[in-house]
GROMACS .gro file of C-alpha atoms in nm:
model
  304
    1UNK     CA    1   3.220  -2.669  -1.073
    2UNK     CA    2   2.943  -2.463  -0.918
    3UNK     CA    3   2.646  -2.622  -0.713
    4UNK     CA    4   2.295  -2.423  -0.812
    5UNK     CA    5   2.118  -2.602  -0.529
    6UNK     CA    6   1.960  -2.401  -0.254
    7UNK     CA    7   2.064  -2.596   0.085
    8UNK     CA    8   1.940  -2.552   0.460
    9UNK     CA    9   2.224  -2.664   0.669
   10UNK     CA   10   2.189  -2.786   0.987
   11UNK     CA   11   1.936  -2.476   1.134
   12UNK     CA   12   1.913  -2.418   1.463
   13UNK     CA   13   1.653  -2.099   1.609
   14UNK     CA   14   1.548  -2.024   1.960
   15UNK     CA   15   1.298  -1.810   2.093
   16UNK     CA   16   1.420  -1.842   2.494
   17UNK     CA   17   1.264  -2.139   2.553
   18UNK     CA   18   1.101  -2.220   2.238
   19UNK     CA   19   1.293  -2.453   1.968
   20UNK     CA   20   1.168  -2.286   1.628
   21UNK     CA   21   1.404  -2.516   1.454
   22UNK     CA   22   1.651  -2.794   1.548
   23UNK     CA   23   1.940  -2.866   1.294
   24UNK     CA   24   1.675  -2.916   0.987
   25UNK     CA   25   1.839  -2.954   0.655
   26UNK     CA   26   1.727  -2.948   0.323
   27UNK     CA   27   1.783  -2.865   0.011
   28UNK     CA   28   1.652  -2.742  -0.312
   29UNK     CA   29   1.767  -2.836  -0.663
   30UNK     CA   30   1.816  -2.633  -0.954
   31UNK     CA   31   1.492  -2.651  -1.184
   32UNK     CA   32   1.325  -2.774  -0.851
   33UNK     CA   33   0.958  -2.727  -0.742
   34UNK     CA   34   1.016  -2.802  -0.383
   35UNK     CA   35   0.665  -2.813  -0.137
   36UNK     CA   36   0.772  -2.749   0.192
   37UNK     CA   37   0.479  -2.842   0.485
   38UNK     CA   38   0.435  -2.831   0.840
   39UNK     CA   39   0.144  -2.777   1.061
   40UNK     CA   40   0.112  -2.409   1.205
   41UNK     CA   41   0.396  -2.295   1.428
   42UNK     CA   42   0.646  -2.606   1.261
   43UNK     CA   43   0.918  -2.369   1.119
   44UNK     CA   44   0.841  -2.355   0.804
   45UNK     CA   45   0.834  -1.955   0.816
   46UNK     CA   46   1.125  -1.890   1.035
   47UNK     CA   47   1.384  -2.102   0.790
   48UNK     CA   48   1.292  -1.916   0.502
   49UNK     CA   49   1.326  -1.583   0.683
   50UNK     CA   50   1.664  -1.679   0.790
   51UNK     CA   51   1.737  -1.767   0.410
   52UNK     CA   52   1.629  -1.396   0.371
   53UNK     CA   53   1.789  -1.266   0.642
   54UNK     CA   54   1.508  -1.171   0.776
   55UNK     CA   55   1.632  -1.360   1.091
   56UNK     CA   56   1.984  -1.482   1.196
   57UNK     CA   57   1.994  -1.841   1.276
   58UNK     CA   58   2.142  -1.953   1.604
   59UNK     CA   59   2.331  -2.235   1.381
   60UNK     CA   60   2.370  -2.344   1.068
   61UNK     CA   61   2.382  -2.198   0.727
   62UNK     CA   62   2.210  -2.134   0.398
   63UNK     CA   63   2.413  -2.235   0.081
   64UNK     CA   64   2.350  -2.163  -0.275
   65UNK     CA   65   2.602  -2.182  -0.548
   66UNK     CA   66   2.840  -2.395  -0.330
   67UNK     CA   67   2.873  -2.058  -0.048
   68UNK     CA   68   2.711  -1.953   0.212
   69UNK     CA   69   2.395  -1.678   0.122
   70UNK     CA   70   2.506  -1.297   0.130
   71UNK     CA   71   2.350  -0.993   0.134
   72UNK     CA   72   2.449  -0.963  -0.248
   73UNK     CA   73   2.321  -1.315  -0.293
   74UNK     CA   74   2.000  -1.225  -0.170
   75UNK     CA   75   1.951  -0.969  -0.428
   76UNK     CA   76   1.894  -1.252  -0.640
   77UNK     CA   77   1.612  -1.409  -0.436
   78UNK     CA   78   1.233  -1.379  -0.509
   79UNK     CA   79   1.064  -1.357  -0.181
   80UNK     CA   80   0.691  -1.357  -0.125
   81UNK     CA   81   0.604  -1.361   0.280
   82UNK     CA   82   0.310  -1.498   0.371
   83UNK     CA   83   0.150  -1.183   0.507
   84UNK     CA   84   0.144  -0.927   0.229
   85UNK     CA   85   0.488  -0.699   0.232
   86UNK     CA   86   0.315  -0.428  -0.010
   87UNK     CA   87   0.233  -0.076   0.044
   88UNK     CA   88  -0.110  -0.067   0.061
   89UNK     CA   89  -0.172   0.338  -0.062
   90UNK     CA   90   0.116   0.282  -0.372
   91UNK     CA   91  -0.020   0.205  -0.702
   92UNK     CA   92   0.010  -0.109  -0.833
   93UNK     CA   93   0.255  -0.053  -1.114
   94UNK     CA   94   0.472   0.194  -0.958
   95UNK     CA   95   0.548  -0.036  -0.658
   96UNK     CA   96   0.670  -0.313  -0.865
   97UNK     CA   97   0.882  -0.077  -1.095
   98UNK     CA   98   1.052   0.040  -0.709
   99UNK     CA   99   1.140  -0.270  -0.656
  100UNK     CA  100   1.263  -0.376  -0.959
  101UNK     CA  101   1.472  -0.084  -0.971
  102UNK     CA  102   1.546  -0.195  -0.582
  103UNK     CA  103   1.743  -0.504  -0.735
  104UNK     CA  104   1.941  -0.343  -0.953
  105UNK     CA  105   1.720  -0.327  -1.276
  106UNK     CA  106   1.788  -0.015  -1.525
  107UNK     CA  107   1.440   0.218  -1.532
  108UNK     CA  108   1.349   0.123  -1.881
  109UNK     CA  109   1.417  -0.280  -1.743
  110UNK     CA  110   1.198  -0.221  -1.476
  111UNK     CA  111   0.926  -0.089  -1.711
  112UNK     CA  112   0.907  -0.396  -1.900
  113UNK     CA  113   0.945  -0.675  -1.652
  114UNK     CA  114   0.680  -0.483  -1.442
  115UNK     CA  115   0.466  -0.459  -1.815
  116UNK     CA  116   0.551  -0.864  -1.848
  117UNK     CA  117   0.477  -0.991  -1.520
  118UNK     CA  118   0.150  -0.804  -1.435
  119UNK     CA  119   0.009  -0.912  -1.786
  120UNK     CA  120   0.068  -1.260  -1.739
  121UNK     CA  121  -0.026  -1.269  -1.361
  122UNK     CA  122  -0.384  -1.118  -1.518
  123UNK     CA  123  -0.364  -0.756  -1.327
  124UNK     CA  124  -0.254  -0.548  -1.613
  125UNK     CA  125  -0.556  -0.340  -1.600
  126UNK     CA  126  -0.517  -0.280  -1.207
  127UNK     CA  127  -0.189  -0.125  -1.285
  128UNK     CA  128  -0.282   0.241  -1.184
  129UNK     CA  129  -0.488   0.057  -0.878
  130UNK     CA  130  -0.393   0.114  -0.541
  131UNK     CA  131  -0.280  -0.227  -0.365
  132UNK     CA  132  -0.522  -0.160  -0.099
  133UNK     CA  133  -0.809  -0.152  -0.340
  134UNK     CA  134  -0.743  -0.464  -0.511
  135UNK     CA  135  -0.927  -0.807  -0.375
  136UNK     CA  136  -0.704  -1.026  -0.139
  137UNK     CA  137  -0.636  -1.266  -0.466
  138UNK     CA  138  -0.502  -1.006  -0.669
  139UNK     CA  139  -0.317  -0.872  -0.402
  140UNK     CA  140  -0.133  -1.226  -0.405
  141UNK     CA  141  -0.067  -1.173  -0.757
  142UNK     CA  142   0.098  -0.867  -0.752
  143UNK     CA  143   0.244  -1.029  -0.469
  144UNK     CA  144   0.387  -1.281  -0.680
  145UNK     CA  145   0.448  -1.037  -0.934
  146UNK     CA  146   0.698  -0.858  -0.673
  147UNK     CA  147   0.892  -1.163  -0.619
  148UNK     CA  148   0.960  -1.229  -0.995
  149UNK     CA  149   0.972  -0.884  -1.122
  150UNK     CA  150   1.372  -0.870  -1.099
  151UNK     CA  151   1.391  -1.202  -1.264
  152UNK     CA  152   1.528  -1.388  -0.973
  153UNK     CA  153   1.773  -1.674  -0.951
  154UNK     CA  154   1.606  -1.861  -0.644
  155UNK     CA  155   1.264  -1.815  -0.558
  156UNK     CA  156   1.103  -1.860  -0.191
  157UNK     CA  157   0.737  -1.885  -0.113
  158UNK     CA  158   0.569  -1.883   0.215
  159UNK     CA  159   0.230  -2.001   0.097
  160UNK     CA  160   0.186  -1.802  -0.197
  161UNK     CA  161  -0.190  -2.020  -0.309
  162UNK     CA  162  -0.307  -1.856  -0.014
  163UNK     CA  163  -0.657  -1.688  -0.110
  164UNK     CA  164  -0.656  -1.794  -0.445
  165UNK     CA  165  -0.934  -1.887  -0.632
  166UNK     CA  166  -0.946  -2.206  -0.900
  167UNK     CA  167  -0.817  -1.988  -1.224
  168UNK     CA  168  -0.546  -1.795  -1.008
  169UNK     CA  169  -0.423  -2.118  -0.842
  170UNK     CA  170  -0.370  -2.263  -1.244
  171UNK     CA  171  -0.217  -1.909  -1.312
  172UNK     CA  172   0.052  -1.910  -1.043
  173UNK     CA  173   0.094  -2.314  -1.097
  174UNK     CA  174   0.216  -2.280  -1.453
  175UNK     CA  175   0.459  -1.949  -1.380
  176UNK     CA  176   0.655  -2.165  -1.084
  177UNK     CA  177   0.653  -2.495  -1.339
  178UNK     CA  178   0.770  -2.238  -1.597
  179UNK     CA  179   0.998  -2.060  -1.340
  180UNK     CA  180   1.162  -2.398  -1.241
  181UNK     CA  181   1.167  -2.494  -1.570
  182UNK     CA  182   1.439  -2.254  -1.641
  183UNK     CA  183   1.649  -2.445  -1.412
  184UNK     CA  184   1.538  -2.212  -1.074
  185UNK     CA  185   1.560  -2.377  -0.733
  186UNK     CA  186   1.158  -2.340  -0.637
  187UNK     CA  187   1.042  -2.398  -0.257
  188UNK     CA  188   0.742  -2.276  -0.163
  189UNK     CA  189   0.536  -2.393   0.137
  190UNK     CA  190   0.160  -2.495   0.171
  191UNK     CA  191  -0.105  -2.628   0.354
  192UNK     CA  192  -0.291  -2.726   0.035
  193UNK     CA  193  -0.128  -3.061   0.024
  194UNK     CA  194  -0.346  -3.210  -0.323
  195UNK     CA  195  -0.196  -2.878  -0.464
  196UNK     CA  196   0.200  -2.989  -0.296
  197UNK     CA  197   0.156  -3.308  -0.423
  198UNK     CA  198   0.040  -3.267  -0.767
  199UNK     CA  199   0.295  -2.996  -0.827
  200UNK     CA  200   0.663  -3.089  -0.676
  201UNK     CA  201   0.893  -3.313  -0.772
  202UNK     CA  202   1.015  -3.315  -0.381
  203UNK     CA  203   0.846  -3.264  -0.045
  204UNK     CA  204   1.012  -3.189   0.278
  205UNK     CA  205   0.786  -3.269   0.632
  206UNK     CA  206   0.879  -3.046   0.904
  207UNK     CA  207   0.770  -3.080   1.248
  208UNK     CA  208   0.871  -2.923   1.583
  209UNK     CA  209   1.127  -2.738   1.404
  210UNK     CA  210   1.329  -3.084   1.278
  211UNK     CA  211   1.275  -3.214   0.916
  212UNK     CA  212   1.121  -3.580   0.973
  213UNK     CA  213   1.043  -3.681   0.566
  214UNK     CA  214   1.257  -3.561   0.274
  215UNK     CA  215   1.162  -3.733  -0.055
  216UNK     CA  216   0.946  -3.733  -0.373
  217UNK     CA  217   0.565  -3.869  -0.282
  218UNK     CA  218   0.659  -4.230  -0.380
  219UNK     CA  219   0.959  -4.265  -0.164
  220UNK     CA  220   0.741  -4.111   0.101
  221UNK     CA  221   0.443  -4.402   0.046
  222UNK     CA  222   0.755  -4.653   0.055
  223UNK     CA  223   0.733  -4.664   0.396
  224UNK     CA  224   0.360  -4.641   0.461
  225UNK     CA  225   0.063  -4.918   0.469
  226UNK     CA  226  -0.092  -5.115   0.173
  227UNK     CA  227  -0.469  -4.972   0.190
  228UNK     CA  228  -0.747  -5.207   0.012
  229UNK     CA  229  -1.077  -5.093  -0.149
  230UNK     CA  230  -1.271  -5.426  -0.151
  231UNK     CA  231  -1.642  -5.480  -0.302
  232UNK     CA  232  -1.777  -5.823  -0.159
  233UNK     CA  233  -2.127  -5.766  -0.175
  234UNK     CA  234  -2.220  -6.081  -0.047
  235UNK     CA  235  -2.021  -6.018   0.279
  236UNK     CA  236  -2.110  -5.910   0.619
  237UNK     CA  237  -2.002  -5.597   0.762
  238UNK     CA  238  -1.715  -5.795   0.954
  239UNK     CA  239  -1.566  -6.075   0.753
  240UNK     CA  240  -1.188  -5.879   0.759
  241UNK     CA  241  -1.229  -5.879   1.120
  242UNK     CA  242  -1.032  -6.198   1.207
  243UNK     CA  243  -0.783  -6.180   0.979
  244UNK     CA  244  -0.460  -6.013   1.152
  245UNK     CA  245  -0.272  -5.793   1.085
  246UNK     CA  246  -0.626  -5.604   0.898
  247UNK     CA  247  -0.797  -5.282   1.007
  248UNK     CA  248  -1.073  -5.174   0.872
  249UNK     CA  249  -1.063  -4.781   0.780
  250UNK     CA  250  -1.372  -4.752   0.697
  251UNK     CA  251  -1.685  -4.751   0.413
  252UNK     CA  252  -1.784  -4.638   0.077
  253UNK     CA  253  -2.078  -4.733   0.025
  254UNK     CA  254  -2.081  -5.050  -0.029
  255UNK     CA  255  -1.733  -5.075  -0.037
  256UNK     CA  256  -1.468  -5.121   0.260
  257UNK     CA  257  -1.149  -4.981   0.291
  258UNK     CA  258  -0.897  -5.206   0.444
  259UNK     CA  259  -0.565  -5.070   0.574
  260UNK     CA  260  -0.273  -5.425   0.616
  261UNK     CA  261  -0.008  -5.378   0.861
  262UNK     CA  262   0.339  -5.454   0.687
  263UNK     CA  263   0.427  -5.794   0.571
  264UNK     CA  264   0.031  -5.867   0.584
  265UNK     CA  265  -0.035  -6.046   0.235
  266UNK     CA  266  -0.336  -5.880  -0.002
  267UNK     CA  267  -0.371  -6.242  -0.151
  268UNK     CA  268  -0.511  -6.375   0.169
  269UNK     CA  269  -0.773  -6.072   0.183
  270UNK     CA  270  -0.853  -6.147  -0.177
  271UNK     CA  271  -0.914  -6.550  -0.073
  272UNK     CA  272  -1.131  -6.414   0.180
  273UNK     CA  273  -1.346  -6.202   0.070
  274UNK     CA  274  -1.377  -6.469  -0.269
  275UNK     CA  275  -1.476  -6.703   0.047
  276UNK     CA  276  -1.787  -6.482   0.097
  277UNK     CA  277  -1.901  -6.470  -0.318
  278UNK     CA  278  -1.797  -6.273  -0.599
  279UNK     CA  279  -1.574  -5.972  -0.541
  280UNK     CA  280  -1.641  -5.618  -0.780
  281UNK     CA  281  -1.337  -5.436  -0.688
  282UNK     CA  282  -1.037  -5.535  -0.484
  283UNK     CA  283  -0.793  -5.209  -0.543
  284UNK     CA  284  -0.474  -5.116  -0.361
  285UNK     CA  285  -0.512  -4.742  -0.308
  286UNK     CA  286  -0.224  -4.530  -0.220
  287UNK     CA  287  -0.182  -4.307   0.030
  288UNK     CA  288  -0.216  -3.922  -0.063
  289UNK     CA  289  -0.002  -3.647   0.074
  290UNK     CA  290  -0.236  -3.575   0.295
  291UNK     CA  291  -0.232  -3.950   0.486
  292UNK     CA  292   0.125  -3.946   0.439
  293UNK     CA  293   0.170  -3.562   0.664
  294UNK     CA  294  -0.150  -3.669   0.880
  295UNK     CA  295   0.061  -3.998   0.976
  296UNK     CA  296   0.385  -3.813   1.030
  297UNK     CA  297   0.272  -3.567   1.229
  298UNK     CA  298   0.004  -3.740   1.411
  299UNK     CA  299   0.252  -3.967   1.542
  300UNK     CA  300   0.437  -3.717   1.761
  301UNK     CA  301   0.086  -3.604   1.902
  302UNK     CA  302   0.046  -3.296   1.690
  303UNK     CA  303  -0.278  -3.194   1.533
  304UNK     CA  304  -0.202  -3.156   1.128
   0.00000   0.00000   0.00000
């Protein structure tokens, strides 16, 4: 029985005195759209260079199909780093026929997928373009277009919305929901966290090199506060104040956002604020993404 997942095992990288990444582990299921975020300098790029082999971890391993990653494995990979790895004076088409050919495609193979992928990634016409010559977003396309050009079994993504605009960010959203579709293993990494969480169907939260949060968005909120968006327009600005266990986040106009510590009951903020008149709104709101990763790493003192 074979086991499509991609898996980070227990990864381990030093620079001399600096822990890049302590035993995190991970992994990534087949027909997967994994988001994997960090703040700057987590290790989000150093474990998928080591999945590349791009670096050699100090411990641990990267599995896929139940065995440890080889070079002949790799072949199968679509990488896209997140500083550009094109050559800036090669044409656009010709590069991505190379590297096609690099992975083992046939000439006439090559041809087409490059003749596919640039058509649907919108840079058909820039085909006899030089890479340098093309604007930063359409230099992430072909970017993108170099990653799936051999038609990859696995694909890794170092922040490939990077300098995309609106249309491009829809463009490269529906070819990794496609992608993953097809049963790939997708992880891709991102500080556009609306982006993360409308997209994956898993996130992973890494900080100072050790995975802290591993779970869809739900099971992430499981564990966070009950937020309240109450209209009481008949209240003063402080009538949560005494009630414990409250905090208030903040205002909305004339609307106040409540945040309850755990076991706090809503019902007794309701009866309040129906203590002060009638009530317009009284919504629990849940916590985005982006509270969820500003709470994690927050708490060990990091700036997200």
């Amino acid at each position: 029985m074979t086991d499509r997942r991609l898996v980070f095992d227990r990864l381990s990288k030093r620079y001399g005195d600096v822990v890049a990444l302590r035993e995190a582990s991970f992994d990534v299921r087949p027909g997967e759209l994994f988001g994997f975020v960090g703040s700057n300098g987590a290790g989000k790029t150093t474990a998928m260079r080591i999945a590349l082999g791009v670096l050699a971890a100090d411990e641990g391993v990267v599995w896929w199909d139940g065995a440890p990653i080889t070079m002949e494995t790799r072949r199968h990979i679509g990488y896209m780093p997140e500083e550009r790895g094109l050559y800036p004076k090669m044409k656009v088409g010709e590069q991505l026929v190379y590297l096609a050919r690099l992975h083992g495609l046939s000439p006439t193979a090559a041809e087409r997928s490059m003749g596919e992928w640039t058509e649907r990634l919108g840079v058909a016409g820039r085909r006899d373009d030089e890479v340098q010559k093309l604007s930063l977003g359409n230099q992430q396309r072909v970017q993108l277009a170099a990653a799936l050009v051999h038609d990859p079994a696995i694909l890794v993504l170092d922040e490939p919305f990077s300098g995309l605009d609106p249309i491009a960010v829809d463009v490269m959203s529906n070819v990794l929901l496609a992608k993953a579709a097809e049963g790939i293993p997708v992880v891709f990494s991102s500080h556009q966290l609306d982006l993360v969480e409308r997209l994956c169907h898993r996130v992973g939260i890494i900080r100072s090199g050790q995975m802290v949060a591993v779970g869809t968005v739900d099971e992430l909120r499981a564990g966070a506060t009950t937020r309240l968006v109450v209209d009481a327009p008949q209240a003063g600005p402080d009538w949560a104040d005494a009630l414990p266990g409250v905090s208030l986040v903040g205002w909305e106009g004339h609307r106040v956002v409540l945040e309850l510590a755990h076991g706090v009951d809503d019902q007794v903020v309701l009866q309040t604020a129906l203590a002060t008149g009638p009530v317009r709104e009284f919504t629990r709101r849940q916590a985005s993404l982006t509270e969820l990763f500003s709470n994690v790493v927050s708490s060990n003192g990091e700036q997200p």
